[in-house]
Amino acid sequence: MKIKGDSDQPLIQESMEVPIRKKSKISGSSATGWLFASPWVIGLILFYAFPLFSSIYFSFTTYSILSPGEFVGLGNYRQLMSDGLFWKSIYNTIYFAIFFVPLSIIIGVALAMMLNMRVKGMAVYRTIFFLPTLVPHVALAVLWMWLLNPGFGLVNGALDAIGITGPNWLGSVTWSKPSLILMSLWAIGQPVIIYLAGLGDIPQELYEAADVDGASWLQKIFTVTLPLLTPVIFFNLVMGAIGAFQQFTLPYTMTQGQGTPDNSLTFYVMYLYDNAFKYFKMGYASAMAWILFIVIMLLTAVIFLSSKRWVHYQGK
């Protein structure tokens, strides 16, 4: 009995040591993983999380870069409600979003369908339509300022050639925002590429079945192409709406930050930028930033909720 007990004791000790060794290996792997992820985690905390939560506090203060400011509660938000330029910037931004986003979807889908045709040299045409997206926005603004110049611009020169007097595009309150929409539509090559990818995923068998049923090309567009392209349209709708509410570079470059004429090109983010870095009203700008964040979140939520009715996925 003694020999049997002695022989069993090492086995018991060995079985007890196995889980301990596994636990130490797992903890070592976790430490190694956190060590490699630490640069990203530290960057997230320092450059994203800390500024984000700090801006919540600053929105309730008169903080500026030069002084810590005082806590004013909802004072910044109440002041925004009576700020005429604040409401003007909201109007300009919504005006741009209402016209630009639907037009970018309609024109983008139409261009993608044309560029999806099997025509010789189609790769060249696709490259031509995509090239404007590679132009920096500052250079794009300078280019269009020359094209839309009322005196020697190419656009008004072409209109004069056919007997039409061109307007003062960027110098008119009536035409300034349509001019900006035109500039933005010129660089929709990136959404067009996404639409092309979506068109490539539509099974050809569905078009063949529609041909057998005697469907016309217009019927195939509305019964096959557009329904199966709705997931891509949904994605571009969300991204386009978010981008429209953050419009900044083009109007700021064209007007040198002034929003002229008569603040018709003063967009929300431009006014936010001016308050933060021109007037050093960081608390006021933080309040504007959180209002913009809430509006974009609500708009995105509405789009997501409505997508259940009009977005169709293959196999569902």
mmCIF file of C-alpha atoms in Angstrom:
data_model
loop_
_atom_site.group_PDB
_atom_site.id
_atom_site.type_symbol
_atom_site.label_atom_id
_atom_site.label_comp_id
_atom_site.label_asym_id
_atom_site.label_seq_id
_atom_site.Cartn_x
_atom_site.Cartn_y
_atom_site.Cartn_z
ATOM 1 C CA MET A 1 0.000 0.000 0.000
ATOM 2 C CA LYS A 2 2.836 2.352 0.731
ATOM 3 C CA ILE A 3 4.429 1.761 -2.632
ATOM 4 C CA LYS A 4 1.129 2.414 -4.370
ATOM 5 C CA GLY A 5 0.616 5.654 -2.481
ATOM 6 C CA ASP A 6 4.136 6.840 -3.317
ATOM 7 C CA SER A 7 3.610 6.131 -6.979
ATOM 8 C CA ASP A 8 0.302 8.056 -7.053
ATOM 9 C CA GLN A 9 1.632 11.197 -5.377
ATOM 10 C CA PRO A 10 3.803 12.449 -8.314
ATOM 11 C CA LEU A 11 0.900 11.881 -10.687
ATOM 12 C CA ILE A 12 -1.405 14.003 -8.540
ATOM 13 C CA GLN A 13 1.166 16.775 -8.266
ATOM 14 C CA GLU A 14 1.761 16.722 -12.029
ATOM 15 C CA SER A 15 -1.967 16.997 -12.760
ATOM 16 C CA MET A 16 -2.215 19.970 -10.412
ATOM 17 C CA GLU A 17 0.672 21.777 -12.126
ATOM 18 C CA VAL A 18 -0.824 21.630 -15.658
ATOM 19 C CA PRO A 19 -3.622 24.244 -15.153
ATOM 20 C CA ILE A 20 -1.172 26.594 -13.444
ATOM 21 C CA ARG A 21 1.162 26.471 -16.427
ATOM 22 C CA LYS A 22 -1.726 27.106 -18.859
ATOM 23 C CA LYS A 23 -2.907 30.075 -16.812
ATOM 24 C CA SER A 24 0.527 31.640 -16.846
ATOM 25 C CA LYS A 25 0.762 31.190 -20.618
ATOM 26 C CA ILE A 26 -2.638 32.846 -21.142
ATOM 27 C CA SER A 27 -1.785 35.792 -18.901
ATOM 28 C CA GLY A 28 1.521 36.184 -20.706
ATOM 29 C CA SER A 29 -0.224 36.251 -24.079
ATOM 30 C CA SER A 30 -2.691 38.888 -22.836
ATOM 31 C CA ALA A 31 0.143 41.055 -21.572
ATOM 32 C CA THR A 32 1.931 40.749 -24.907
ATOM 33 C CA GLY A 33 -1.249 41.651 -26.799
ATOM 34 C CA TRP A 34 -1.859 44.732 -24.649
ATOM 35 C CA LEU A 35 1.790 45.727 -25.075
ATOM 36 C CA PHE A 36 1.492 45.704 -28.886
ATOM 37 C CA ALA A 37 -1.912 47.453 -28.753
ATOM 38 C CA SER A 38 -0.753 50.084 -26.238
ATOM 39 C CA PRO A 39 0.306 52.714 -28.851
ATOM 40 C CA TRP A 40 -3.168 52.621 -30.401
ATOM 41 C CA VAL A 41 -4.912 52.572 -26.986
ATOM 42 C CA ILE A 42 -2.821 55.497 -25.706
ATOM 43 C CA GLY A 43 -3.499 57.441 -28.926
ATOM 44 C CA LEU A 44 -7.224 56.709 -28.627
ATOM 45 C CA ILE A 45 -7.327 57.983 -25.054
ATOM 46 C CA LEU A 46 -5.148 61.064 -25.589
ATOM 47 C CA PHE A 47 -6.308 62.241 -29.008
ATOM 48 C CA TYR A 48 -9.937 61.029 -29.179
ATOM 49 C CA ALA A 49 -11.505 60.075 -25.843
ATOM 50 C CA PHE A 50 -9.990 62.865 -23.719
ATOM 51 C CA PRO A 51 -10.786 65.692 -26.193
ATOM 52 C CA LEU A 52 -14.264 64.254 -26.724
ATOM 53 C CA PHE A 53 -15.243 64.232 -23.063
ATOM 54 C CA SER A 54 -13.403 67.505 -22.421
ATOM 55 C CA SER A 55 -15.485 69.215 -25.103
ATOM 56 C CA ILE A 56 -18.651 68.176 -23.261
ATOM 57 C CA TYR A 57 -17.461 70.076 -20.198
ATOM 58 C CA PHE A 58 -16.137 73.019 -22.235
ATOM 59 C CA SER A 59 -19.534 73.435 -23.913
ATOM 60 C CA PHE A 60 -20.879 74.523 -20.512
ATOM 61 C CA THR A 61 -18.085 77.062 -19.923
ATOM 62 C CA THR A 62 -16.643 80.247 -21.405
ATOM 63 C CA TYR A 63 -13.334 78.466 -21.966
ATOM 64 C CA SER A 64 -10.927 79.908 -24.512
ATOM 65 C CA ILE A 65 -7.390 78.959 -25.447
ATOM 66 C CA LEU A 66 -6.057 81.912 -23.457
ATOM 67 C CA SER A 67 -8.092 81.487 -20.256
ATOM 68 C CA PRO A 68 -9.821 78.593 -18.434
ATOM 69 C CA GLY A 69 -13.173 80.388 -18.443
ATOM 70 C CA GLU A 70 -16.124 80.031 -16.112
ATOM 71 C CA PHE A 71 -18.930 77.522 -15.836
ATOM 72 C CA VAL A 72 -22.087 79.014 -17.379
ATOM 73 C CA GLY A 73 -24.299 75.944 -17.616
ATOM 74 C CA LEU A 74 -26.566 76.162 -20.657
ATOM 75 C CA GLY A 75 -25.500 79.735 -21.361
ATOM 76 C CA ASN A 76 -23.685 78.869 -24.606
ATOM 77 C CA TYR A 77 -26.686 76.945 -25.909
ATOM 78 C CA ARG A 78 -29.085 79.770 -25.025
ATOM 79 C CA GLN A 79 -26.803 82.266 -26.748
ATOM 80 C CA LEU A 80 -26.758 80.104 -29.891
ATOM 81 C CA MET A 81 -30.545 80.199 -30.048
ATOM 82 C CA SER A 82 -30.398 83.988 -30.418
ATOM 83 C CA ASP A 83 -27.391 84.056 -32.762
ATOM 84 C CA GLY A 84 -28.553 85.089 -36.240
ATOM 85 C CA LEU A 85 -25.388 83.871 -37.975
ATOM 86 C CA PHE A 86 -25.794 80.488 -36.287
ATOM 87 C CA TRP A 87 -29.230 80.057 -37.876
ATOM 88 C CA LYS A 88 -27.932 81.394 -41.191
ATOM 89 C CA SER A 89 -25.201 78.758 -41.209
ATOM 90 C CA ILE A 90 -27.776 76.064 -40.455
ATOM 91 C CA TYR A 91 -29.926 77.239 -43.366
ATOM 92 C CA ASN A 92 -26.960 77.215 -45.756
ATOM 93 C CA THR A 93 -25.897 73.738 -44.644
ATOM 94 C CA ILE A 94 -29.396 72.244 -44.929
ATOM 95 C CA TYR A 95 -29.887 73.912 -48.323
ATOM 96 C CA PHE A 96 -26.677 72.326 -49.572
ATOM 97 C CA ALA A 97 -27.532 68.895 -48.129
ATOM 98 C CA ILE A 98 -31.095 68.850 -49.517
ATOM 99 C CA PHE A 99 -29.955 69.490 -53.075
ATOM 100 C CA PHE A 100 -26.504 67.912 -53.154
ATOM 101 C CA VAL A 101 -27.244 64.503 -51.619
ATOM 102 C CA PRO A 102 -30.192 63.526 -53.896
ATOM 103 C CA LEU A 103 -28.453 64.917 -56.992
ATOM 104 C CA SER A 104 -25.240 63.053 -56.160
ATOM 105 C CA ILE A 105 -27.197 59.787 -55.872
ATOM 106 C CA ILE A 106 -29.186 60.293 -59.090
ATOM 107 C CA ILE A 107 -26.209 61.445 -61.159
ATOM 108 C CA GLY A 108 -23.883 58.882 -59.568
ATOM 109 C CA VAL A 109 -26.202 55.952 -60.337
ATOM 110 C CA ALA A 110 -26.779 57.200 -63.902
ATOM 111 C CA LEU A 111 -23.038 57.577 -64.538
ATOM 112 C CA ALA A 112 -22.317 54.169 -63.034
ATOM 113 C CA MET A 113 -24.900 52.515 -65.266
ATOM 114 C CA MET A 114 -23.376 54.175 -68.346
ATOM 115 C CA LEU A 115 -19.854 53.228 -67.275
ATOM 116 C CA ASN A 116 -21.024 49.655 -66.695
ATOM 117 C CA MET A 117 -21.868 49.196 -70.381
ATOM 118 C CA ARG A 118 -19.668 46.908 -72.441
ATOM 119 C CA VAL A 119 -18.094 49.464 -74.722
ATOM 120 C CA LYS A 120 -14.591 49.522 -76.130
ATOM 121 C CA GLY A 121 -12.275 51.758 -74.133
ATOM 122 C CA MET A 122 -14.576 51.860 -71.084
ATOM 123 C CA ALA A 123 -11.576 51.758 -68.726
ATOM 124 C CA VAL A 124 -10.481 55.133 -70.122
ATOM 125 C CA TYR A 125 -13.892 56.673 -69.492
ATOM 126 C CA ARG A 126 -13.961 55.323 -65.934
ATOM 127 C CA THR A 127 -10.547 56.843 -65.284
ATOM 128 C CA ILE A 128 -11.677 60.226 -66.630
ATOM 129 C CA PHE A 129 -14.682 60.340 -64.296
ATOM 130 C CA PHE A 130 -12.601 59.242 -61.306
ATOM 131 C CA LEU A 131 -9.715 61.704 -61.824
ATOM 132 C CA PRO A 132 -11.490 64.757 -60.287
ATOM 133 C CA THR A 133 -11.625 62.966 -56.925
ATOM 134 C CA LEU A 134 -7.820 62.957 -56.853
ATOM 135 C CA VAL A 135 -7.663 66.760 -57.040
ATOM 136 C CA PRO A 136 -7.227 68.372 -53.581
ATOM 137 C CA HIS A 137 -10.216 70.438 -52.514
ATOM 138 C CA VAL A 138 -8.169 73.632 -52.296
ATOM 139 C CA ALA A 139 -6.961 73.224 -55.885
ATOM 140 C CA LEU A 140 -10.512 72.316 -56.916
ATOM 141 C CA ALA A 141 -11.834 75.534 -55.385
ATOM 142 C CA VAL A 142 -9.201 77.656 -57.147
ATOM 143 C CA LEU A 143 -9.959 75.950 -60.471
ATOM 144 C CA TRP A 144 -13.701 76.561 -60.215
ATOM 145 C CA MET A 145 -13.194 80.146 -59.097
ATOM 146 C CA TRP A 146 -11.469 80.694 -62.435
ATOM 147 C CA LEU A 147 -14.090 78.741 -64.415
ATOM 148 C CA LEU A 148 -16.989 80.667 -62.821
ATOM 149 C CA ASN A 149 -15.386 84.099 -62.987
ATOM 150 C CA PRO A 150 -18.057 86.428 -64.440
ATOM 151 C CA GLY A 151 -15.530 88.398 -66.490
ATOM 152 C CA PHE A 152 -13.204 85.872 -68.111
ATOM 153 C CA GLY A 153 -14.480 82.512 -66.847
ATOM 154 C CA LEU A 154 -14.863 79.614 -69.234
ATOM 155 C CA VAL A 155 -18.467 78.902 -68.185
ATOM 156 C CA ASN A 156 -19.773 82.405 -68.904
ATOM 157 C CA GLY A 157 -17.675 82.508 -72.068
ATOM 158 C CA ALA A 158 -19.452 79.383 -73.332
ATOM 159 C CA LEU A 159 -22.837 80.852 -72.398
ATOM 160 C CA ASP A 160 -22.040 84.112 -74.193
ATOM 161 C CA ALA A 161 -21.185 82.114 -77.311
ATOM 162 C CA ILE A 162 -24.763 80.849 -77.498
ATOM 163 C CA GLY A 163 -26.331 84.209 -76.623
ATOM 164 C CA ILE A 164 -26.919 83.700 -72.885
ATOM 165 C CA THR A 165 -25.644 86.182 -70.317
ATOM 166 C CA GLY A 166 -24.069 84.224 -67.501
ATOM 167 C CA PRO A 167 -24.737 85.230 -63.873
ATOM 168 C CA ASN A 168 -22.234 86.387 -61.301
ATOM 169 C CA TRP A 169 -21.874 82.873 -59.944
ATOM 170 C CA LEU A 170 -19.887 83.304 -56.754
ATOM 171 C CA GLY A 171 -20.708 86.988 -56.260
ATOM 172 C CA SER A 172 -24.471 86.547 -56.150
ATOM 173 C CA VAL A 173 -26.513 85.443 -53.142
ATOM 174 C CA THR A 174 -28.875 83.626 -55.519
ATOM 175 C CA TRP A 175 -26.192 81.671 -57.376
ATOM 176 C CA SER A 176 -23.472 81.139 -54.761
ATOM 177 C CA LYS A 177 -24.877 77.948 -53.221
ATOM 178 C CA PRO A 178 -25.896 76.398 -56.598
ATOM 179 C CA SER A 179 -22.337 77.096 -57.754
ATOM 180 C CA LEU A 180 -20.968 75.213 -54.751
ATOM 181 C CA ILE A 181 -23.322 72.298 -55.437
ATOM 182 C CA LEU A 182 -22.080 72.219 -59.050
ATOM 183 C CA MET A 183 -18.469 72.100 -57.871
ATOM 184 C CA SER A 184 -19.191 69.285 -55.445
ATOM 185 C CA LEU A 185 -21.044 67.244 -58.078
ATOM 186 C CA TRP A 186 -18.019 67.496 -60.366
ATOM 187 C CA ALA A 187 -16.078 65.285 -57.940
ATOM 188 C CA ILE A 188 -18.488 62.383 -57.355
ATOM 189 C CA GLY A 189 -16.174 59.829 -58.936
ATOM 190 C CA GLN A 190 -15.718 57.938 -55.675
ATOM 191 C CA PRO A 191 -19.432 57.152 -55.171
ATOM 192 C CA VAL A 192 -19.589 56.196 -58.861
ATOM 193 C CA ILE A 193 -16.893 53.573 -58.285
ATOM 194 C CA ILE A 194 -18.906 52.171 -55.371
ATOM 195 C CA TYR A 195 -22.034 52.044 -57.541
ATOM 196 C CA LEU A 196 -20.036 50.223 -60.218
ATOM 197 C CA ALA A 197 -19.005 47.618 -57.664
ATOM 198 C CA GLY A 198 -22.641 47.183 -56.667
ATOM 199 C CA LEU A 199 -23.717 46.786 -60.294
ATOM 200 C CA GLY A 200 -21.077 44.117 -60.750
ATOM 201 C CA ASP A 201 -22.627 42.061 -57.927
ATOM 202 C CA ILE A 202 -26.056 41.862 -59.571
ATOM 203 C CA PRO A 203 -26.492 38.363 -61.064
ATOM 204 C CA GLN A 204 -26.814 38.349 -64.849
ATOM 205 C CA GLU A 205 -29.369 35.561 -64.581
ATOM 206 C CA LEU A 206 -31.916 38.077 -63.347
ATOM 207 C CA TYR A 207 -31.503 40.191 -66.475
ATOM 208 C CA GLU A 208 -31.796 37.075 -68.636
ATOM 209 C CA ALA A 209 -35.002 36.105 -66.838
ATOM 210 C CA ALA A 210 -36.348 39.625 -67.392
ATOM 211 C CA ASP A 211 -35.520 39.333 -71.112
ATOM 212 C CA VAL A 212 -37.444 36.076 -71.273
ATOM 213 C CA ASP A 213 -40.418 37.811 -69.675
ATOM 214 C CA GLY A 214 -40.215 40.539 -72.337
ATOM 215 C CA ALA A 215 -39.155 43.372 -70.009
ATOM 216 C CA SER A 216 -37.866 46.578 -71.583
ATOM 217 C CA TRP A 217 -34.600 48.196 -70.535
ATOM 218 C CA LEU A 218 -36.501 50.715 -68.406
ATOM 219 C CA GLN A 219 -38.457 47.951 -66.672
ATOM 220 C CA LYS A 220 -35.229 46.084 -65.950
ATOM 221 C CA ILE A 221 -33.776 49.201 -64.343
ATOM 222 C CA PHE A 222 -36.721 49.655 -61.966
ATOM 223 C CA THR A 223 -37.368 45.974 -61.231
ATOM 224 C CA VAL A 224 -33.846 44.526 -61.151
ATOM 225 C CA THR A 225 -31.072 47.115 -61.075
ATOM 226 C CA LEU A 226 -32.340 49.710 -58.629
ATOM 227 C CA PRO A 227 -33.826 47.292 -56.044
ATOM 228 C CA LEU A 228 -30.588 45.287 -55.875
ATOM 229 C CA LEU A 229 -28.516 48.476 -55.833
ATOM 230 C CA THR A 230 -30.332 49.891 -52.783
ATOM 231 C CA PRO A 231 -27.722 48.628 -50.256
ATOM 232 C CA VAL A 232 -25.061 50.650 -52.076
ATOM 233 C CA ILE A 233 -27.405 53.635 -52.379
ATOM 234 C CA PHE A 234 -28.062 53.354 -48.644
ATOM 235 C CA PHE A 235 -24.328 53.452 -47.874
ATOM 236 C CA ASN A 236 -23.700 56.467 -50.116
ATOM 237 C CA LEU A 237 -26.771 58.215 -48.699
ATOM 238 C CA VAL A 238 -25.440 57.946 -45.150
ATOM 239 C CA MET A 239 -21.910 59.000 -46.099
ATOM 240 C CA GLY A 240 -23.167 61.803 -48.360
ATOM 241 C CA ALA A 241 -25.455 63.229 -45.673
ATOM 242 C CA ILE A 242 -22.678 63.215 -43.086
ATOM 243 C CA GLY A 243 -20.255 64.823 -45.531
ATOM 244 C CA ALA A 244 -22.792 67.484 -46.566
ATOM 245 C CA PHE A 245 -23.320 68.594 -42.967
ATOM 246 C CA GLN A 246 -19.548 68.884 -42.570
ATOM 247 C CA GLN A 247 -18.959 70.984 -45.700
ATOM 248 C CA PHE A 248 -15.966 73.227 -45.063
ATOM 249 C CA THR A 249 -12.966 73.260 -47.413
ATOM 250 C CA LEU A 250 -14.566 74.470 -50.665
ATOM 251 C CA PRO A 251 -16.555 77.438 -49.271
ATOM 252 C CA TYR A 252 -13.777 78.410 -46.876
ATOM 253 C CA THR A 253 -11.181 78.468 -49.665
ATOM 254 C CA MET A 254 -13.390 80.326 -52.158
ATOM 255 C CA THR A 255 -14.412 83.041 -49.703
ATOM 256 C CA GLN A 256 -11.163 83.099 -47.690
ATOM 257 C CA GLY A 257 -13.215 82.249 -44.630
ATOM 258 C CA GLN A 258 -15.595 85.217 -45.034
ATOM 259 C CA GLY A 259 -18.648 83.313 -46.328
ATOM 260 C CA THR A 260 -19.378 86.064 -48.851
ATOM 261 C CA PRO A 261 -21.575 87.298 -50.394
ATOM 262 C CA ASP A 262 -23.788 88.277 -47.455
ATOM 263 C CA ASN A 263 -22.844 85.073 -45.538
ATOM 264 C CA SER A 264 -24.561 82.974 -48.198
ATOM 265 C CA LEU A 265 -21.571 80.598 -48.104
ATOM 266 C CA THR A 266 -21.101 80.582 -44.331
ATOM 267 C CA PHE A 267 -21.624 76.928 -43.494
ATOM 268 C CA TYR A 268 -22.062 75.434 -40.039
ATOM 269 C CA VAL A 269 -18.560 74.004 -39.712
ATOM 270 C CA MET A 270 -17.078 77.270 -41.010
ATOM 271 C CA TYR A 271 -18.840 79.235 -38.280
ATOM 272 C CA LEU A 272 -17.762 76.653 -35.716
ATOM 273 C CA TYR A 273 -14.152 76.985 -36.909
ATOM 274 C CA ASP A 274 -14.295 80.777 -36.717
ATOM 275 C CA ASN A 275 -15.574 80.714 -33.150
ATOM 276 C CA ALA A 276 -12.921 78.240 -32.073
ATOM 277 C CA PHE A 277 -9.788 79.498 -33.824
ATOM 278 C CA LYS A 278 -10.551 83.074 -34.900
ATOM 279 C CA TYR A 279 -12.494 84.375 -31.892
ATOM 280 C CA PHE A 280 -11.056 81.804 -29.408
ATOM 281 C CA LYS A 281 -14.530 81.014 -28.072
ATOM 282 C CA MET A 282 -13.825 77.342 -27.463
ATOM 283 C CA GLY A 283 -16.770 76.837 -25.135
ATOM 284 C CA TYR A 284 -19.149 78.328 -27.706
ATOM 285 C CA ALA A 285 -17.609 76.208 -30.468
ATOM 286 C CA SER A 286 -17.840 73.061 -28.320
ATOM 287 C CA ALA A 287 -21.563 73.674 -27.878
ATOM 288 C CA MET A 288 -21.907 74.009 -31.657
ATOM 289 C CA ALA A 289 -19.943 70.806 -32.176
ATOM 290 C CA TRP A 290 -22.214 68.807 -29.893
ATOM 291 C CA ILE A 291 -25.324 70.173 -31.561
ATOM 292 C CA LEU A 292 -23.901 69.071 -34.906
ATOM 293 C CA PHE A 293 -23.061 65.650 -33.462
ATOM 294 C CA ILE A 294 -26.607 65.157 -32.165
ATOM 295 C CA VAL A 295 -28.162 66.292 -35.463
ATOM 296 C CA ILE A 296 -25.977 63.934 -37.515
ATOM 297 C CA MET A 297 -26.708 61.039 -35.142
ATOM 298 C CA LEU A 298 -30.460 61.651 -35.355
ATOM 299 C CA LEU A 299 -30.342 61.963 -39.136
ATOM 300 C CA THR A 300 -28.328 58.753 -39.432
ATOM 301 C CA ALA A 301 -30.756 56.957 -37.119
ATOM 302 C CA VAL A 302 -33.713 58.091 -39.249
ATOM 303 C CA ILE A 303 -31.996 56.830 -42.418
ATOM 304 C CA PHE A 304 -31.231 53.482 -40.775
ATOM 305 C CA LEU A 305 -34.796 53.059 -39.535
ATOM 306 C CA SER A 306 -36.263 53.953 -42.927
ATOM 307 C CA SER A 307 -33.887 51.540 -44.698
ATOM 308 C CA LYS A 308 -36.005 48.590 -43.565
ATOM 309 C CA ARG A 309 -38.692 49.700 -46.037
ATOM 310 C CA TRP A 310 -36.658 50.434 -49.160
ATOM 311 C CA VAL A 311 -33.313 48.600 -48.914
ATOM 312 C CA HIS A 312 -33.418 45.111 -50.459
ATOM 313 C CA TYR A 313 -30.675 42.546 -50.008
ATOM 314 C CA GLN A 314 -30.118 39.558 -52.260
ATOM 315 C CA GLY A 315 -31.570 36.363 -50.851
ATOM 316 C CA LYS A 316 -34.054 38.168 -48.575
#
